[in-house]
Amino acid sequence: MRKFTALLLAALVLVGTNTALANKTLTLDKDTKLVPQGWTVADDIKFKKNTTVTLNDSEQVIEGVLASATYLRPTGWKSLASNYYYVESSAAFYPPRFFYHPFRPGLVIPADGHVRYMGNRPITFAEDGTVLSGTIDNDVVLQLSDTGYGFVRFKNDTVLTFSKEGKLVSGTLAEATKLRPVGWQHNLQDESAGFVEFKSGTSISFDVNGLVTNGSPNKKTLWFNAEGSSTELEAKTATSFKLDGAEQTKAK
C-alpha cells in the first residue's frame, strides 16, 4: 500500500512538472498576431515586438504585451456596469468591432462585457480566454459583490485584476469610496456601519466576499479589533485588514 501511494505521488509530481514544461516563452521580432488561450475564434490581436510572450502547449498566449489598445473581456465581465463603446456616426463602412475615439461624435453601443486594455502593457489570460490582469484604458465600474448592491469605479491607466472565478482581486480607485473592510463587524459603535472611506487614486484589494483586505483610508479612522482594543488608523496610509484587526505600513 505504501509503495502504491509513493508511486501515485511520484506520478502526480511528474504530471505537474510536464504541465509546467509545456508552457514556453517566445521573443517577438515584430508585432505578431497570436491567439490567447481559451479562444475558439481567432481575431486580429497583435502582441508587441521585442517583448516576450508565454505560450501554452497549443501555441496560444497565456501572458504577453499588447501592441495597441484592444477591447477584451475581463474574467469578471459579469460584474461590469455601464458597459459601452463608441463608433463614429459618420463612418462610411461598418466600423471595427470595438472602435473608440474620445474626440469624435459617435454612437454609444453595448460592449457585451468587453473592456479597453492599454497597448504596450502586460496582460494575462485565464484558461477560458478572458483577461485575469491588464491595464485598463478607461475607467471601469464594477459591481462589488453579487450578493449585495454597490458599485466601484476603478481608474484608467492602472492594473485591474480578477481571480480565475471572476472575483475582483485588486485595482486602483478612481474616486474616494466608502467600503467595508475585513473585520467590519467589530466596528458598529457609530453611524459608519463598519464602512471606511478609501482614498481616490490608491490601490485596493478584496477578498472573495468583496471586503477590503488592503487599502488607504481617506482620513484618520478609529478601528476596533476583535478583542475590543482600538487602533487609530492614519489617513492616506496603506492598511492591511484582517479578522482580528488592522495594521498599517509605516512610511520609511
PDB file of C-alpha atoms in Angstrom:
ATOM      1  CA  MET A   1       0.000   0.000   0.000  1.00  0.00           C
ATOM      2  CA  ARG A   2       2.814   2.390   0.910  1.00  0.00           C
ATOM      3  CA  LYS A   3       4.611   1.535  -2.324  1.00  0.00           C
ATOM      4  CA  PHE A   4       1.453   2.265  -4.332  1.00  0.00           C
ATOM      5  CA  THR A   5       0.966   5.606  -2.548  1.00  0.00           C
ATOM      6  CA  ALA A   6       4.576   6.604  -3.238  1.00  0.00           C
ATOM      7  CA  LEU A   7       4.207   5.729  -6.926  1.00  0.00           C
ATOM      8  CA  LEU A   8       0.975   7.702  -7.137  1.00  0.00           C
ATOM      9  CA  LEU A   9       2.588  10.780  -5.578  1.00  0.00           C
ATOM     10  CA  ALA A  10       5.533  10.491  -7.936  1.00  0.00           C
ATOM     11  CA  ALA A  11       3.151  10.295 -10.893  1.00  0.00           C
ATOM     12  CA  LEU A  12       1.301  13.405  -9.754  1.00  0.00           C
ATOM     13  CA  VAL A  13       4.569  15.324  -9.373  1.00  0.00           C
ATOM     14  CA  LEU A  14       5.596  14.200 -12.857  1.00  0.00           C
ATOM     15  CA  VAL A  15       2.277  15.351 -14.330  1.00  0.00           C
ATOM     16  CA  GLY A  16       2.668  18.748 -12.668  1.00  0.00           C
ATOM     17  CA  THR A  17       6.220  19.034 -13.967  1.00  0.00           C
ATOM     18  CA  ASN A  18       5.187  18.130 -17.503  1.00  0.00           C
ATOM     19  CA  THR A  19       2.383  20.726 -17.386  1.00  0.00           C
ATOM     20  CA  ALA A  20       4.844  23.410 -16.348  1.00  0.00           C
ATOM     21  CA  LEU A  21       7.297  22.355 -19.037  1.00  0.00           C
ATOM     22  CA  ALA A  22       4.545  22.525 -21.659  1.00  0.00           C
ATOM     23  CA  ASN A  23       4.490  26.329 -21.372  1.00  0.00           C
ATOM     24  CA  LYS A  24       7.185  28.105 -23.345  1.00  0.00           C
ATOM     25  CA  THR A  25       8.355  31.658 -23.927  1.00  0.00           C
ATOM     26  CA  LEU A  26       8.896  33.347 -27.268  1.00  0.00           C
ATOM     27  CA  THR A  27      10.571  36.693 -28.005  1.00  0.00           C
ATOM     28  CA  LEU A  28       8.866  38.521 -30.855  1.00  0.00           C
ATOM     29  CA  ASP A  29      10.993  40.237 -33.521  1.00  0.00           C
ATOM     30  CA  LYS A  30       7.956  42.128 -34.882  1.00  0.00           C
ATOM     31  CA  ASP A  31       4.360  42.921 -33.928  1.00  0.00           C
ATOM     32  CA  THR A  32       2.777  39.491 -34.213  1.00  0.00           C
ATOM     33  CA  LYS A  33      -0.801  38.205 -34.433  1.00  0.00           C
ATOM     34  CA  LEU A  34      -1.286  35.466 -31.855  1.00  0.00           C
ATOM     35  CA  VAL A  35      -4.339  33.843 -30.270  1.00  0.00           C
ATOM     36  CA  PRO A  36      -4.894  33.977 -26.491  1.00  0.00           C
ATOM     37  CA  GLN A  37      -5.544  30.701 -24.677  1.00  0.00           C
ATOM     38  CA  GLY A  38      -9.173  29.653 -24.435  1.00  0.00           C
ATOM     39  CA  TRP A  39     -10.209  31.384 -27.671  1.00  0.00           C
ATOM     40  CA  THR A  40     -12.310  29.305 -30.069  1.00  0.00           C
ATOM     41  CA  VAL A  41     -12.383  32.027 -32.749  1.00  0.00           C
ATOM     42  CA  ALA A  42      -9.111  33.737 -33.783  1.00  0.00           C
ATOM     43  CA  ASP A  43      -9.099  37.544 -34.023  1.00  0.00           C
ATOM     44  CA  ASP A  44      -6.525  40.150 -35.065  1.00  0.00           C
ATOM     45  CA  ILE A  45      -4.833  40.506 -31.681  1.00  0.00           C
ATOM     46  CA  LYS A  46      -1.266  41.739 -32.037  1.00  0.00           C
ATOM     47  CA  PHE A  47       1.458  41.396 -29.445  1.00  0.00           C
ATOM     48  CA  LYS A  48       4.315  43.889 -29.336  1.00  0.00           C
ATOM     49  CA  LYS A  49       7.698  43.344 -30.958  1.00  0.00           C
ATOM     50  CA  ASN A  50      10.801  42.993 -28.773  1.00  0.00           C
ATOM     51  CA  THR A  51       8.686  41.586 -25.937  1.00  0.00           C
ATOM     52  CA  THR A  52       8.236  38.047 -24.629  1.00  0.00           C
ATOM     53  CA  VAL A  53       5.030  36.019 -24.711  1.00  0.00           C
ATOM     54  CA  THR A  54       4.272  32.867 -22.743  1.00  0.00           C
ATOM     55  CA  LEU A  55       2.516  30.156 -24.779  1.00  0.00           C
ATOM     56  CA  ASN A  56       0.696  27.014 -23.720  1.00  0.00           C
ATOM     57  CA  ASP A  57       1.155  23.637 -25.409  1.00  0.00           C
ATOM     58  CA  SER A  58      -1.389  24.676 -28.065  1.00  0.00           C
ATOM     59  CA  GLU A  59       0.690  27.738 -29.057  1.00  0.00           C
ATOM     60  CA  GLN A  60      -1.853  30.113 -27.504  1.00  0.00           C
ATOM     61  CA  VAL A  61      -0.874  33.133 -25.393  1.00  0.00           C
ATOM     62  CA  ILE A  62      -1.024  32.943 -21.599  1.00  0.00           C
ATOM     63  CA  GLU A  63       0.863  36.195 -20.972  1.00  0.00           C
ATOM     64  CA  GLY A  64       2.149  38.890 -23.281  1.00  0.00           C
ATOM     65  CA  VAL A  65       2.295  42.609 -24.106  1.00  0.00           C
ATOM     66  CA  LEU A  66      -0.392  44.068 -26.360  1.00  0.00           C
ATOM     67  CA  ALA A  67       0.860  46.001 -29.400  1.00  0.00           C
ATOM     68  CA  SER A  68      -2.013  48.502 -29.175  1.00  0.00           C
ATOM     69  CA  ALA A  69      -5.149  49.265 -27.177  1.00  0.00           C
ATOM     70  CA  THR A  70      -7.556  46.336 -27.528  1.00  0.00           C
ATOM     71  CA  TYR A  71     -11.075  45.531 -26.351  1.00  0.00           C
ATOM     72  CA  LEU A  72     -11.111  42.232 -24.442  1.00  0.00           C
ATOM     73  CA  ARG A  73     -13.448  40.553 -21.982  1.00  0.00           C
ATOM     74  CA  PRO A  74     -12.190  40.520 -18.348  1.00  0.00           C
ATOM     75  CA  THR A  75     -12.718  37.438 -16.205  1.00  0.00           C
ATOM     76  CA  GLY A  76     -15.143  39.448 -14.055  1.00  0.00           C
ATOM     77  CA  TRP A  77     -17.132  40.775 -17.031  1.00  0.00           C
ATOM     78  CA  LYS A  78     -20.477  39.815 -15.494  1.00  0.00           C
ATOM     79  CA  SER A  79     -19.891  42.464 -12.794  1.00  0.00           C
ATOM     80  CA  LEU A  80     -19.429  45.311 -15.297  1.00  0.00           C
ATOM     81  CA  ALA A  81     -21.815  48.270 -15.160  1.00  0.00           C
ATOM     82  CA  SER A  82     -22.478  50.930 -17.845  1.00  0.00           C
ATOM     83  CA  ASN A  83     -20.537  48.837 -20.337  1.00  0.00           C
ATOM     84  CA  TYR A  84     -20.461  50.659 -23.700  1.00  0.00           C
ATOM     85  CA  TYR A  85     -18.084  51.568 -26.528  1.00  0.00           C
ATOM     86  CA  TYR A  86     -18.221  54.233 -29.247  1.00  0.00           C
ATOM     87  CA  VAL A  87     -18.194  54.213 -33.054  1.00  0.00           C
ATOM     88  CA  GLU A  88     -18.071  57.149 -35.450  1.00  0.00           C
ATOM     89  CA  SER A  89     -21.538  58.206 -36.587  1.00  0.00           C
ATOM     90  CA  SER A  90     -20.093  59.378 -39.917  1.00  0.00           C
ATOM     91  CA  ALA A  91     -18.285  56.141 -40.753  1.00  0.00           C
ATOM     92  CA  ALA A  92     -18.783  55.181 -44.403  1.00  0.00           C
ATOM     93  CA  PHE A  93     -18.414  51.489 -43.660  1.00  0.00           C
ATOM     94  CA  TYR A  94     -19.072  49.236 -40.713  1.00  0.00           C
ATOM     95  CA  PRO A  95     -16.595  50.282 -38.013  1.00  0.00           C
ATOM     96  CA  PRO A  96     -14.154  47.881 -36.370  1.00  0.00           C
ATOM     97  CA  ARG A  97     -15.678  45.594 -33.791  1.00  0.00           C
ATOM     98  CA  PHE A  98     -14.526  47.691 -30.847  1.00  0.00           C
ATOM     99  CA  PHE A  99     -13.514  51.114 -32.149  1.00  0.00           C
ATOM    100  CA  TYR A 100     -13.152  54.021 -29.746  1.00  0.00           C
ATOM    101  CA  HIS A 101     -12.189  57.667 -30.177  1.00  0.00           C
ATOM    102  CA  PRO A 102     -12.835  60.166 -27.359  1.00  0.00           C
ATOM    103  CA  PHE A 103     -12.947  63.342 -29.519  1.00  0.00           C
ATOM    104  CA  ARG A 104     -15.208  62.387 -32.410  1.00  0.00           C
ATOM    105  CA  PRO A 105     -19.004  62.349 -32.484  1.00  0.00           C
ATOM    106  CA  GLY A 106     -20.230  58.798 -32.367  1.00  0.00           C
ATOM    107  CA  LEU A 107     -22.750  56.214 -31.377  1.00  0.00           C
ATOM    108  CA  VAL A 108     -22.954  54.534 -27.992  1.00  0.00           C
ATOM    109  CA  ILE A 109     -23.210  50.746 -28.354  1.00  0.00           C
ATOM    110  CA  PRO A 110     -23.219  47.998 -25.700  1.00  0.00           C
ATOM    111  CA  ALA A 111     -19.757  46.411 -25.400  1.00  0.00           C
ATOM    112  CA  ASP A 112     -21.027  42.959 -24.412  1.00  0.00           C
ATOM    113  CA  GLY A 113     -18.778  42.707 -21.379  1.00  0.00           C
ATOM    114  CA  HIS A 114     -15.581  43.981 -23.044  1.00  0.00           C
ATOM    115  CA  VAL A 115     -13.084  46.488 -21.621  1.00  0.00           C
ATOM    116  CA  ARG A 116     -10.448  48.518 -23.471  1.00  0.00           C
ATOM    117  CA  TYR A 117      -6.946  47.452 -22.357  1.00  0.00           C
ATOM    118  CA  MET A 118      -3.868  49.608 -22.979  1.00  0.00           C
ATOM    119  CA  GLY A 119      -1.228  48.701 -25.507  1.00  0.00           C
ATOM    120  CA  ASN A 120       2.441  48.306 -24.560  1.00  0.00           C
ATOM    121  CA  ARG A 121       1.394  46.863 -21.178  1.00  0.00           C
ATOM    122  CA  PRO A 122       1.452  43.245 -19.885  1.00  0.00           C
ATOM    123  CA  ILE A 123      -1.727  41.212 -19.979  1.00  0.00           C
ATOM    124  CA  THR A 124      -2.604  37.764 -18.585  1.00  0.00           C
ATOM    125  CA  PHE A 125      -5.346  35.456 -19.884  1.00  0.00           C
ATOM    126  CA  ALA A 126      -7.385  32.888 -17.975  1.00  0.00           C
ATOM    127  CA  GLU A 127      -7.924  29.397 -19.374  1.00  0.00           C
ATOM    128  CA  ASP A 128     -11.332  30.447 -20.732  1.00  0.00           C
ATOM    129  CA  GLY A 129      -9.815  33.294 -22.773  1.00  0.00           C
ATOM    130  CA  THR A 130     -10.860  36.166 -20.514  1.00  0.00           C
ATOM    131  CA  VAL A 131      -8.385  38.639 -19.007  1.00  0.00           C
ATOM    132  CA  LEU A 132      -7.156  37.940 -15.481  1.00  0.00           C
ATOM    133  CA  SER A 133      -4.921  41.011 -15.267  1.00  0.00           C
ATOM    134  CA  GLY A 134      -4.241  44.008 -17.508  1.00  0.00           C
ATOM    135  CA  THR A 135      -4.008  47.821 -17.601  1.00  0.00           C
ATOM    136  CA  ILE A 136      -7.391  49.405 -18.340  1.00  0.00           C
ATOM    137  CA  ASP A 137      -7.565  52.298 -20.817  1.00  0.00           C
ATOM    138  CA  ASN A 138     -10.778  53.826 -19.440  1.00  0.00           C
ATOM    139  CA  ASP A 139     -12.383  53.996 -16.010  1.00  0.00           C
ATOM    140  CA  VAL A 140     -14.216  50.742 -15.276  1.00  0.00           C
ATOM    141  CA  VAL A 141     -17.252  50.443 -12.979  1.00  0.00           C
ATOM    142  CA  LEU A 142     -17.849  47.083 -11.293  1.00  0.00           C
ATOM    143  CA  GLN A 143     -20.484  45.663  -9.003  1.00  0.00           C
ATOM    144  CA  LEU A 144     -18.500  44.721  -5.934  1.00  0.00           C
ATOM    145  CA  SER A 145     -20.493  41.662  -4.890  1.00  0.00           C
ATOM    146  CA  ASP A 146     -23.197  39.503  -6.440  1.00  0.00           C
ATOM    147  CA  THR A 147     -24.841  39.146  -3.042  1.00  0.00           C
ATOM    148  CA  GLY A 148     -25.299  42.859  -2.301  1.00  0.00           C
ATOM    149  CA  TYR A 149     -25.812  46.218  -4.004  1.00  0.00           C
ATOM    150  CA  GLY A 150     -22.898  48.577  -4.704  1.00  0.00           C
ATOM    151  CA  PHE A 151     -20.563  49.744  -7.482  1.00  0.00           C
ATOM    152  CA  VAL A 152     -16.918  50.827  -7.503  1.00  0.00           C
ATOM    153  CA  ARG A 153     -15.146  52.914 -10.158  1.00  0.00           C
ATOM    154  CA  PHE A 154     -11.559  51.916 -10.992  1.00  0.00           C
ATOM    155  CA  LYS A 155      -9.045  54.322 -12.503  1.00  0.00           C
ATOM    156  CA  ASN A 156      -7.776  54.162 -16.081  1.00  0.00           C
ATOM    157  CA  ASP A 157      -4.065  53.548 -16.744  1.00  0.00           C
ATOM    158  CA  THR A 158      -3.903  51.158 -13.775  1.00  0.00           C
ATOM    159  CA  VAL A 159      -3.900  47.363 -13.426  1.00  0.00           C
ATOM    160  CA  LEU A 160      -7.213  45.610 -12.747  1.00  0.00           C
ATOM    161  CA  THR A 161      -7.001  42.004 -11.534  1.00  0.00           C
ATOM    162  CA  PHE A 162      -9.523  39.176 -11.115  1.00  0.00           C
ATOM    163  CA  SER A 163      -9.377  35.640  -9.775  1.00  0.00           C
ATOM    164  CA  LYS A 164      -9.986  32.781 -12.201  1.00  0.00           C
ATOM    165  CA  GLU A 165     -13.503  32.518 -10.720  1.00  0.00           C
ATOM    166  CA  GLY A 166     -14.220  36.107 -11.811  1.00  0.00           C
ATOM    167  CA  LYS A 167     -13.958  37.699  -8.371  1.00  0.00           C
ATOM    168  CA  LEU A 168     -12.373  41.151  -8.139  1.00  0.00           C
ATOM    169  CA  VAL A 169      -8.885  40.918  -6.598  1.00  0.00           C
ATOM    170  CA  SER A 170      -7.333  44.382  -6.884  1.00  0.00           C
ATOM    171  CA  GLY A 171      -7.393  47.735  -8.649  1.00  0.00           C
ATOM    172  CA  THR A 172      -6.933  51.478  -8.157  1.00  0.00           C
ATOM    173  CA  LEU A 173      -9.847  53.636  -7.001  1.00  0.00           C
ATOM    174  CA  ALA A 174     -10.927  56.398  -9.396  1.00  0.00           C
ATOM    175  CA  GLU A 175     -12.712  58.273  -6.607  1.00  0.00           C
ATOM    176  CA  ALA A 176     -12.949  58.255  -2.817  1.00  0.00           C
ATOM    177  CA  THR A 177     -15.229  55.330  -1.934  1.00  0.00           C
ATOM    178  CA  LYS A 178     -16.791  54.022   1.289  1.00  0.00           C
ATOM    179  CA  LEU A 179     -16.292  50.263   1.589  1.00  0.00           C
ATOM    180  CA  ARG A 180     -16.414  47.626   4.297  1.00  0.00           C
ATOM    181  CA  PRO A 181     -13.058  46.084   5.238  1.00  0.00           C
ATOM    182  CA  VAL A 182     -12.499  42.636   6.715  1.00  0.00           C
ATOM    183  CA  GLY A 183     -13.404  42.915  10.410  1.00  0.00           C
ATOM    184  CA  TRP A 184     -16.157  45.498   9.893  1.00  0.00           C
ATOM    185  CA  GLN A 185     -18.435  43.574  12.281  1.00  0.00           C
ATOM    186  CA  HIS A 186     -16.352  44.849  15.215  1.00  0.00           C
ATOM    187  CA  ASN A 187     -16.886  48.472  14.134  1.00  0.00           C
ATOM    188  CA  LEU A 188     -20.571  49.163  14.647  1.00  0.00           C
ATOM    189  CA  GLN A 189     -20.129  51.633  17.509  1.00  0.00           C
ATOM    190  CA  ASP A 190     -21.253  54.646  15.443  1.00  0.00           C
ATOM    191  CA  GLU A 191     -23.249  55.586  12.347  1.00  0.00           C
ATOM    192  CA  SER A 192     -20.482  54.435   9.964  1.00  0.00           C
ATOM    193  CA  ALA A 193     -21.969  50.880   9.961  1.00  0.00           C
ATOM    194  CA  GLY A 194     -18.478  49.440   9.547  1.00  0.00           C
ATOM    195  CA  PHE A 195     -17.663  51.390   6.375  1.00  0.00           C
ATOM    196  CA  VAL A 196     -14.368  53.207   5.821  1.00  0.00           C
ATOM    197  CA  GLU A 197     -13.776  55.843   3.141  1.00  0.00           C
ATOM    198  CA  PHE A 198     -10.763  54.899   0.994  1.00  0.00           C
ATOM    199  CA  LYS A 199      -8.654  57.442  -0.866  1.00  0.00           C
ATOM    200  CA  SER A 200      -9.013  58.125  -4.571  1.00  0.00           C
ATOM    201  CA  GLY A 201      -6.054  57.092  -6.715  1.00  0.00           C
ATOM    202  CA  THR A 202      -4.791  54.440  -4.287  1.00  0.00           C
ATOM    203  CA  SER A 203      -4.546  50.679  -4.757  1.00  0.00           C
ATOM    204  CA  ILE A 204      -7.059  48.453  -3.034  1.00  0.00           C
ATOM    205  CA  SER A 205      -7.601  44.687  -2.762  1.00  0.00           C
ATOM    206  CA  PHE A 206     -10.533  42.481  -1.816  1.00  0.00           C
ATOM    207  CA  ASP A 207     -11.355  39.019  -0.504  1.00  0.00           C
ATOM    208  CA  VAL A 208     -13.802  36.675  -2.239  1.00  0.00           C
ATOM    209  CA  ASN A 209     -16.742  38.372  -0.475  1.00  0.00           C
ATOM    210  CA  GLY A 210     -15.829  41.854  -1.698  1.00  0.00           C
ATOM    211  CA  LEU A 211     -14.430  43.024   1.650  1.00  0.00           C
ATOM    212  CA  VAL A 212     -11.313  45.196   1.642  1.00  0.00           C
ATOM    213  CA  THR A 213      -8.117  43.417   2.689  1.00  0.00           C
ATOM    214  CA  ASN A 214      -5.706  46.242   1.820  1.00  0.00           C
ATOM    215  CA  GLY A 215      -6.368  49.931   1.204  1.00  0.00           C
ATOM    216  CA  SER A 216      -5.597  53.513   2.275  1.00  0.00           C
ATOM    217  CA  PRO A 217      -8.166  55.303   4.470  1.00  0.00           C
ATOM    218  CA  ASN A 218      -9.010  58.790   3.221  1.00  0.00           C
ATOM    219  CA  LYS A 219      -8.981  60.252   6.717  1.00  0.00           C
ATOM    220  CA  LYS A 220      -7.920  59.324  10.234  1.00  0.00           C
ATOM    221  CA  THR A 221     -10.110  56.442  11.420  1.00  0.00           C
ATOM    222  CA  LEU A 222     -10.630  54.745  14.779  1.00  0.00           C
ATOM    223  CA  TRP A 223     -10.699  50.981  14.147  1.00  0.00           C
ATOM    224  CA  PHE A 224     -11.760  48.381  16.714  1.00  0.00           C
ATOM    225  CA  ASN A 225     -10.054  44.994  16.801  1.00  0.00           C
ATOM    226  CA  ALA A 226     -11.693  41.641  17.514  1.00  0.00           C
ATOM    227  CA  GLU A 227     -10.745  41.540  21.206  1.00  0.00           C
ATOM    228  CA  GLY A 228     -12.148  45.022  21.834  1.00  0.00           C
ATOM    229  CA  SER A 229      -8.996  47.154  21.656  1.00  0.00           C
ATOM    230  CA  SER A 230      -8.836  50.007  19.157  1.00  0.00           C
ATOM    231  CA  THR A 231      -6.268  51.369  16.706  1.00  0.00           C
ATOM    232  CA  GLU A 232      -6.178  54.858  15.234  1.00  0.00           C
ATOM    233  CA  LEU A 233      -5.524  54.457  11.517  1.00  0.00           C
ATOM    234  CA  GLU A 234      -3.604  57.290   9.915  1.00  0.00           C
ATOM    235  CA  ALA A 235      -5.050  58.885   6.787  1.00  0.00           C
ATOM    236  CA  LYS A 236      -3.643  58.086   3.331  1.00  0.00           C
ATOM    237  CA  THR A 237      -1.572  55.186   4.691  1.00  0.00           C
ATOM    238  CA  ALA A 238      -1.579  51.635   3.318  1.00  0.00           C
ATOM    239  CA  THR A 239      -3.543  49.439   5.725  1.00  0.00           C
ATOM    240  CA  SER A 240      -3.947  45.662   5.981  1.00  0.00           C
ATOM    241  CA  PHE A 241      -7.293  44.481   7.353  1.00  0.00           C
ATOM    242  CA  LYS A 242      -7.691  41.052   8.987  1.00  0.00           C
ATOM    243  CA  LEU A 243     -10.373  39.376  11.070  1.00  0.00           C
ATOM    244  CA  ASP A 244      -8.548  40.149  14.301  1.00  0.00           C
ATOM    245  CA  GLY A 245      -7.609  43.748  13.483  1.00  0.00           C
ATOM    246  CA  ALA A 246      -5.887  46.240  11.186  1.00  0.00           C
ATOM    247  CA  GLU A 247      -2.221  47.057  10.688  1.00  0.00           C
ATOM    248  CA  GLN A 248      -0.641  49.959   8.817  1.00  0.00           C
ATOM    249  CA  THR A 249       2.564  50.023   6.810  1.00  0.00           C
ATOM    250  CA  LYS A 250       4.743  52.671   8.357  1.00  0.00           C
ATOM    251  CA  ALA A 251       6.390  55.073   5.946  1.00  0.00           C
ATOM    252  CA  LYS A 252      10.189  54.863   5.948  1.00  0.00           C
TER     253      LYS A 252
END
